[in-house]
CSV table of C-alpha atoms and ligand atoms in Angstrom, one decimal:
chain,number,residue,atom,x,y,z
A,1,MET,CA,120.7,141.5,168.2
A,2,GLY,CA,121.2,144.7,170.1
A,3,CYS,CA,124.3,146.0,171.8
A,4,ARG,CA,124.0,148.2,174.8
A,5,ILE,CA,127.3,149.5,176.1
A,6,VAL,CA,128.3,152.1,178.8
A,7,LEU,CA,131.8,153.7,178.6
A,8,LEU,CA,133.1,154.6,182.0
A,9,GLY,CA,136.3,156.6,182.8
A,10,MET,CA,137.5,159.9,184.1
A,11,PRO,CA,137.2,163.1,182.1
A,12,GLY,CA,139.9,162.9,179.4
A,13,ALA,CA,140.1,159.1,179.4
A,14,GLY,CA,139.1,159.0,175.8
A,15,LYS,CA,135.4,157.9,176.1
A,16,GLY,CA,134.1,160.3,173.4
A,17,THR,CA,136.9,159.4,171.0
A,18,GLN,CA,136.3,155.6,171.5
A,19,ALA,CA,132.5,155.9,171.5
A,20,ASP,CA,132.5,157.5,168.1
A,21,LEU,CA,134.6,154.8,166.5
A,22,LEU,CA,132.7,152.0,168.3
A,23,ALA,CA,129.3,153.4,167.3
A,24,GLN,CA,130.4,153.6,163.7
A,25,ALA,CA,131.6,150.0,163.8
A,26,LEU,CA,128.5,148.6,165.4
A,27,GLY,CA,126.0,150.8,163.6
A,28,VAL,CA,124.4,152.1,166.8
A,29,PRO,CA,124.1,155.7,168.1
A,30,HIS,CA,126.7,157.3,170.3
A,31,VAL,CA,124.7,159.0,173.1
A,32,ALA,CA,126.9,161.5,175.1
A,33,SER,CA,125.2,163.3,177.9
A,34,GLY,CA,127.8,166.1,177.6
A,35,ASP,CA,126.9,166.6,173.9
A,36,LEU,CA,123.2,166.6,174.8
A,37,PHE,CA,123.8,169.4,177.3
A,38,ARG,CA,125.9,171.3,174.8
A,39,GLU,CA,123.1,171.2,172.3
A,40,HIS,CA,120.8,172.7,174.9
A,41,LEU,CA,123.4,175.4,175.7
A,42,GLU,CA,123.7,176.3,172.0
A,43,LYS,CA,119.9,176.4,171.5
A,44,GLY,CA,119.4,178.4,174.7
A,45,THR,CA,116.7,176.1,176.1
A,46,GLU,CA,115.5,176.3,179.7
A,47,LEU,CA,117.4,173.1,180.5
A,48,GLY,CA,120.5,174.6,178.9
A,49,ARG,CA,120.2,177.8,181.1
A,50,LEU,CA,119.8,175.6,184.2
A,51,ALA,CA,122.8,173.4,183.3
A,52,ARG,CA,125.3,176.1,182.3
A,53,SER,CA,126.4,177.2,185.8
A,54,TYR,CA,127.1,173.6,186.9
A,55,ILE,CA,128.9,172.7,183.7
A,56,ASP,CA,131.1,175.8,183.7
A,57,ARG,CA,132.1,175.1,187.4
A,58,GLY,CA,132.9,171.5,186.5
A,59,ASP,CA,130.1,170.2,188.8
A,60,LEU,CA,127.5,167.6,187.9
A,61,VAL,CA,124.1,168.8,186.7
A,62,PRO,CA,121.4,167.5,189.2
A,63,ASP,CA,120.4,163.9,188.7
A,64,GLU,CA,116.7,164.4,187.9
A,65,VAL,CA,117.5,166.9,185.1
A,66,THR,CA,120.2,164.6,183.6
A,67,ILE,CA,118.2,161.4,183.9
A,68,GLY,CA,115.2,163.0,182.2
A,69,MET,CA,117.3,164.3,179.3
A,70,VAL,CA,119.1,161.0,178.7
A,71,ALA,CA,115.9,158.9,179.1
A,72,GLU,CA,114.2,160.9,176.4
A,73,ARG,CA,117.2,160.4,174.1
A,74,LEU,CA,117.2,156.6,174.7
A,75,SER,CA,113.5,156.3,174.0
A,76,ARG,CA,114.0,157.5,170.4
A,77,PRO,CA,113.7,154.7,167.8
A,78,ASP,CA,117.4,154.8,166.7
A,79,CYS,CA,118.3,153.5,170.2
A,80,ALA,CA,116.0,150.5,170.0
A,81,SER,CA,118.7,148.1,168.8
A,82,GLY,CA,121.4,149.5,171.0
A,83,PHE,CA,123.6,152.4,171.9
A,84,ILE,CA,127.0,153.5,173.2
A,85,LEU,CA,126.5,155.6,176.3
A,86,ASP,CA,129.3,158.1,177.1
A,87,GLY,CA,129.3,160.3,180.2
A,88,PHE,CA,126.2,158.7,181.6
A,89,PRO,CA,125.7,157.3,184.2
A,90,ARG,CA,128.0,159.4,186.4
A,91,THR,CA,126.4,158.8,189.8
A,92,VAL,CA,124.9,155.7,191.5
A,93,PRO,CA,121.3,157.1,191.3
A,94,GLN,CA,121.8,157.6,187.6
A,95,ALA,CA,123.0,154.0,187.2
A,96,GLU,CA,119.9,152.8,189.2
A,97,ALA,CA,117.6,154.9,187.0
A,98,LEU,CA,119.2,153.4,183.9
A,99,ASP,CA,118.8,149.9,185.2
A,100,ARG,CA,115.1,150.6,185.8
A,101,LEU,CA,114.5,152.2,182.5
A,102,LEU,CA,116.1,149.3,180.6
A,103,ARG,CA,114.3,146.7,182.7
A,104,GLU,CA,110.9,148.3,181.9
A,105,ARG,CA,111.7,147.8,178.3
A,106,GLY,CA,112.8,144.2,178.8
A,107,VAL,CA,116.4,144.8,177.8
A,108,ALA,CA,119.7,145.2,179.7
A,109,LEU,CA,123.3,146.4,179.4
A,110,ASP,CA,125.7,144.0,177.7
A,111,ALA,CA,128.9,145.5,179.1
A,112,VAL,CA,130.4,148.5,180.9
A,113,ALA,CA,133.9,149.3,179.5
A,114,TYR,CA,136.0,151.1,182.1
A,115,ILE,CA,138.7,153.0,180.2
A,116,ARG,CA,141.5,153.3,182.8
A,117,VAL,CA,144.1,156.1,182.7
A,118,ARG,CA,146.2,157.9,185.4
A,119,GLU,CA,145.1,161.4,186.4
A,120,GLU,CA,148.1,163.1,184.9
A,121,VAL,CA,147.4,161.4,181.5
A,122,ALA,CA,143.8,162.6,181.7
A,123,LEU,CA,144.9,166.2,182.5
A,124,ALA,CA,147.4,166.3,179.6
A,125,ARG,CA,144.6,165.1,177.2
A,126,LEU,CA,142.1,167.6,178.5
A,127,ALA,CA,144.6,170.5,178.2
A,128,GLY,CA,144.9,170.0,174.4
A,129,ARG,CA,141.4,169.1,173.5
A,130,TRP,CA,139.6,170.9,170.7
A,131,THR,CA,135.9,170.1,169.9
A,132,CYS,CA,133.9,170.5,166.7
A,133,ARG,CA,131.1,173.0,167.1
A,134,GLN,CA,129.1,171.2,164.4
A,135,CYS,CA,129.5,167.5,165.0
A,136,GLY,CA,131.1,167.2,168.5
A,137,ALA,CA,134.2,165.3,167.3
A,138,VAL,CA,137.3,165.9,169.4
A,139,PHE,CA,140.9,166.4,168.5
A,140,HIS,CA,144.1,167.1,170.4
A,141,THR,CA,146.8,169.6,169.5
A,142,LEU,CA,149.6,167.1,170.1
A,143,PHE,CA,148.1,163.6,170.2
A,144,ASN,CA,145.4,163.7,167.5
A,145,PRO,CA,145.8,166.9,165.5
A,146,PRO,CA,143.3,167.8,162.8
A,147,ARG,CA,144.7,167.9,159.3
A,148,GLN,CA,144.1,171.6,159.1
A,149,ALA,CA,144.4,173.7,162.3
A,150,GLY,CA,141.0,174.8,163.6
A,151,VAL,CA,138.9,172.7,161.1
A,152,CYS,CA,137.1,169.4,161.8
A,153,ASP,CA,138.4,166.5,159.6
A,154,ILE,CA,135.0,164.9,159.6
A,155,CYS,CA,132.6,167.7,158.8
A,156,GLY,CA,134.7,170.8,158.1
A,157,GLY,CA,133.1,172.5,161.2
A,158,GLU,CA,135.0,175.0,163.4
A,159,LEU,CA,137.0,173.7,166.3
A,160,TYR,CA,136.8,175.5,169.6
A,161,GLN,CA,137.9,175.0,173.2
A,162,ARG,CA,134.9,174.4,175.5
A,163,SER,CA,134.1,177.1,178.1
A,164,ASP,CA,134.7,174.4,180.8
A,165,GLU,CA,138.2,173.6,179.5
A,166,THR,CA,140.1,175.6,182.2
A,167,GLU,CA,142.7,174.1,184.4
A,168,GLU,CA,140.5,174.9,187.4
A,169,ALA,CA,137.4,173.2,185.9
A,170,HIS,CA,139.5,170.2,184.9
A,171,ARG,CA,140.7,169.7,188.5
A,172,ARG,CA,137.2,170.1,189.8
A,173,ARG,CA,135.9,167.6,187.3
A,174,LEU,CA,138.5,165.0,188.3
A,175,LYS,CA,137.6,165.5,192.0
A,176,VAL,CA,133.9,165.1,191.2
A,177,TYR,CA,134.7,162.0,189.2
A,178,GLN,CA,136.6,160.5,192.2
A,179,GLU,CA,133.8,161.3,194.6
A,180,GLN,CA,130.7,160.6,192.6
A,181,THR,CA,131.5,158.5,189.6
A,182,SER,CA,134.3,156.1,190.6
A,183,PRO,CA,131.9,154.1,192.9
A,184,LEU,CA,130.3,153.0,189.6
A,185,ILE,CA,133.3,150.8,188.9
A,186,ASP,CA,132.4,148.6,191.9
A,187,TYR,CA,128.7,148.9,191.1
A,188,TYR,CA,129.1,147.4,187.7
A,189,ARG,CA,131.8,144.9,188.8
A,190,ARG,CA,129.3,143.5,191.2
A,191,ALA,CA,126.8,143.3,188.4
A,192,GLY,CA,129.3,141.2,186.4
A,193,LEU,CA,129.3,143.8,183.6
A,194,LEU,CA,132.7,145.5,184.0
A,195,VAL,CA,135.5,145.1,181.5
A,196,GLU,CA,138.7,147.0,182.1
A,197,ILE,CA,140.5,148.6,179.2
A,198,ASP,CA,144.0,150.1,179.3
A,199,GLY,CA,143.3,153.6,178.1
A,200,GLU,CA,147.0,154.7,178.0
A,201,GLN,CA,147.6,153.1,174.6
A,202,SER,CA,147.2,154.7,171.2
A,203,ILE,CA,143.6,155.5,170.1
A,204,GLU,CA,143.8,152.5,167.7
A,205,ASP,CA,145.0,150.1,170.3
A,206,VAL,CA,142.4,151.1,172.8
A,207,GLN,CA,139.8,150.7,170.1
A,208,ALA,CA,141.0,147.2,169.2
A,209,ASP,CA,140.8,146.1,172.9
A,210,LEU,CA,137.4,147.6,173.2
A,211,ARG,CA,136.1,146.1,170.1
A,212,ALA,CA,137.3,142.6,171.2
A,213,ALA,CA,135.6,143.0,174.6
A,214,VAL,CA,132.3,144.2,173.0
A,215,GLU,CA,132.3,141.4,170.5
A,216,VAL,CA,132.4,138.9,173.4
A,217,ALA,CA,129.7,140.8,175.4
A,218,CYS,CA,127.3,141.3,172.5
A,219,GLY,CA,127.9,138.0,170.9
A,220,ARG,CA,129.0,139.1,167.5
B,301,ADP,P1,136.5,161.9,177.4
B,301,ADP,O1,135.3,161.8,176.5
B,301,ADP,O2,136.7,160.6,178.2
B,301,ADP,O3,136.5,163.1,178.2
B,301,ADP,P2,137.9,162.5,174.9
B,301,ADP,O4,137.6,161.4,173.9
B,301,ADP,O5,137.3,163.8,174.7
B,301,ADP,O6,137.8,162.0,176.4
B,301,ADP,O7,139.5,162.6,174.8
B,301,ADP,C1,140.2,163.7,175.5
B,301,ADP,C2,141.3,164.2,174.7
B,301,ADP,O8,142.3,163.2,174.5
B,301,ADP,C3,140.9,164.6,173.3
B,301,ADP,O9,141.6,165.7,172.9
B,301,ADP,C4,141.3,163.4,172.4
B,301,ADP,O10,141.7,163.8,171.1
B,301,ADP,C5,142.5,162.9,173.2
B,301,ADP,N1,142.7,161.4,173.2
B,301,ADP,C6,141.7,160.5,173.2
B,301,ADP,N2,142.2,159.2,173.2
B,301,ADP,C7,143.5,159.3,173.2
B,301,ADP,C8,144.6,158.4,173.2
B,301,ADP,N3,144.4,157.1,173.3
B,301,ADP,N4,145.9,158.9,173.2
B,301,ADP,C9,146.1,160.2,173.1
B,301,ADP,N5,145.1,161.1,173.1
B,301,ADP,C10,143.8,160.7,173.2
B,302,ADP,P1,134.2,165.2,179.7
B,302,ADP,O1,134.3,164.7,178.3
B,302,ADP,O2,135.2,166.2,180.0
B,302,ADP,O3,134.1,164.1,180.6
B,302,ADP,P2,131.4,165.8,179.3
B,302,ADP,O4,131.2,166.4,178.0
B,302,ADP,O5,131.0,164.4,179.4
B,302,ADP,O6,132.8,166.0,179.8
B,302,ADP,O7,130.5,166.6,180.3
B,302,ADP,C1,130.6,168.0,180.5
B,302,ADP,C2,129.8,168.5,181.7
B,302,ADP,O8,128.4,168.2,181.4
B,302,ADP,C3,130.2,167.8,183.0
B,302,ADP,O9,131.3,168.4,183.6
B,302,ADP,C4,128.9,168.0,183.8
B,302,ADP,O10,128.7,169.3,184.2
B,302,ADP,C5,127.8,167.8,182.7
B,302,ADP,N1,127.4,166.4,182.6
B,302,ADP,C6,127.6,165.5,181.5
B,302,ADP,N2,127.1,164.3,181.8
B,302,ADP,C7,126.6,164.4,183.0
B,302,ADP,C8,125.9,163.4,183.9
B,302,ADP,N3,125.7,162.1,183.5
B,302,ADP,N4,125.5,163.9,185.1
B,302,ADP,C9,125.7,165.2,185.5
B,302,ADP,N5,126.3,166.1,184.8
B,302,ADP,C10,126.7,165.7,183.5
B,303,ZN,ZN1,132.8,168.1,162.9
């Protein structure tokens, strides 16, 4: 049986960290819209060039571009039996597009896990985030340090700070989240899919709560 999960929460809530662990446990892919954009940036594609100015400002990339990119990823065979979506949807039109796309395939989301943290916690997490250039894994200088500074524990890749990790971009991203993404909490609550997770616990404890919720939702 498939397991189709969306992780919702403000930038810095821990979605990427939790999605990696959950995807591994369930054996389904972790699909992160931010990672897809960063692959386009690295490769210098047309989509990457279009997205860069939005990303560096901390604004959302326009819906039609984002929806097309994610829809293509979800149509690949590895997503047939499920996925963990992280960072998408971020607007109501994106959520509606996702609903349509899944309905056309005769499937549906099993749950939307809302990882709840206060804004000051998110800002502290974003301020110390380091990302692996090779595999996209994230670390934190204080809360989740790599074994060797500057080196990814998982793949040995180089850790870097994203070009959109400035205090100004962080504040902008949190504002954009409040305005454009937080309405999805109600959207999915009304759909009966929302599960709230206390994101201010340790990485392990958040994962345990998430795993329990997903087991109920996906029936395993
Ligand atoms: P998001 O994908 O929601 O933006 P990330 O998973 O990238 O969030 O996490 C943001 C930062 O916070 C990273 O540096 C990560 O290592 C750290 N982090 C994630 N979860 C926790 C946690 N439960 N406690 C402390 N730090 C965390
Ligand atoms: P974070 O982990 O800090 O939440 P992401 O890696 O998810 O950030 O996203 C980085 C940037 O990529 C966003 O600030 C935005 O510009 C763009 N982006 C990612 N996902 C979406 C989306 N679903 N819709 C529009 N823009 C997006
Ligand atoms: Zn790595």
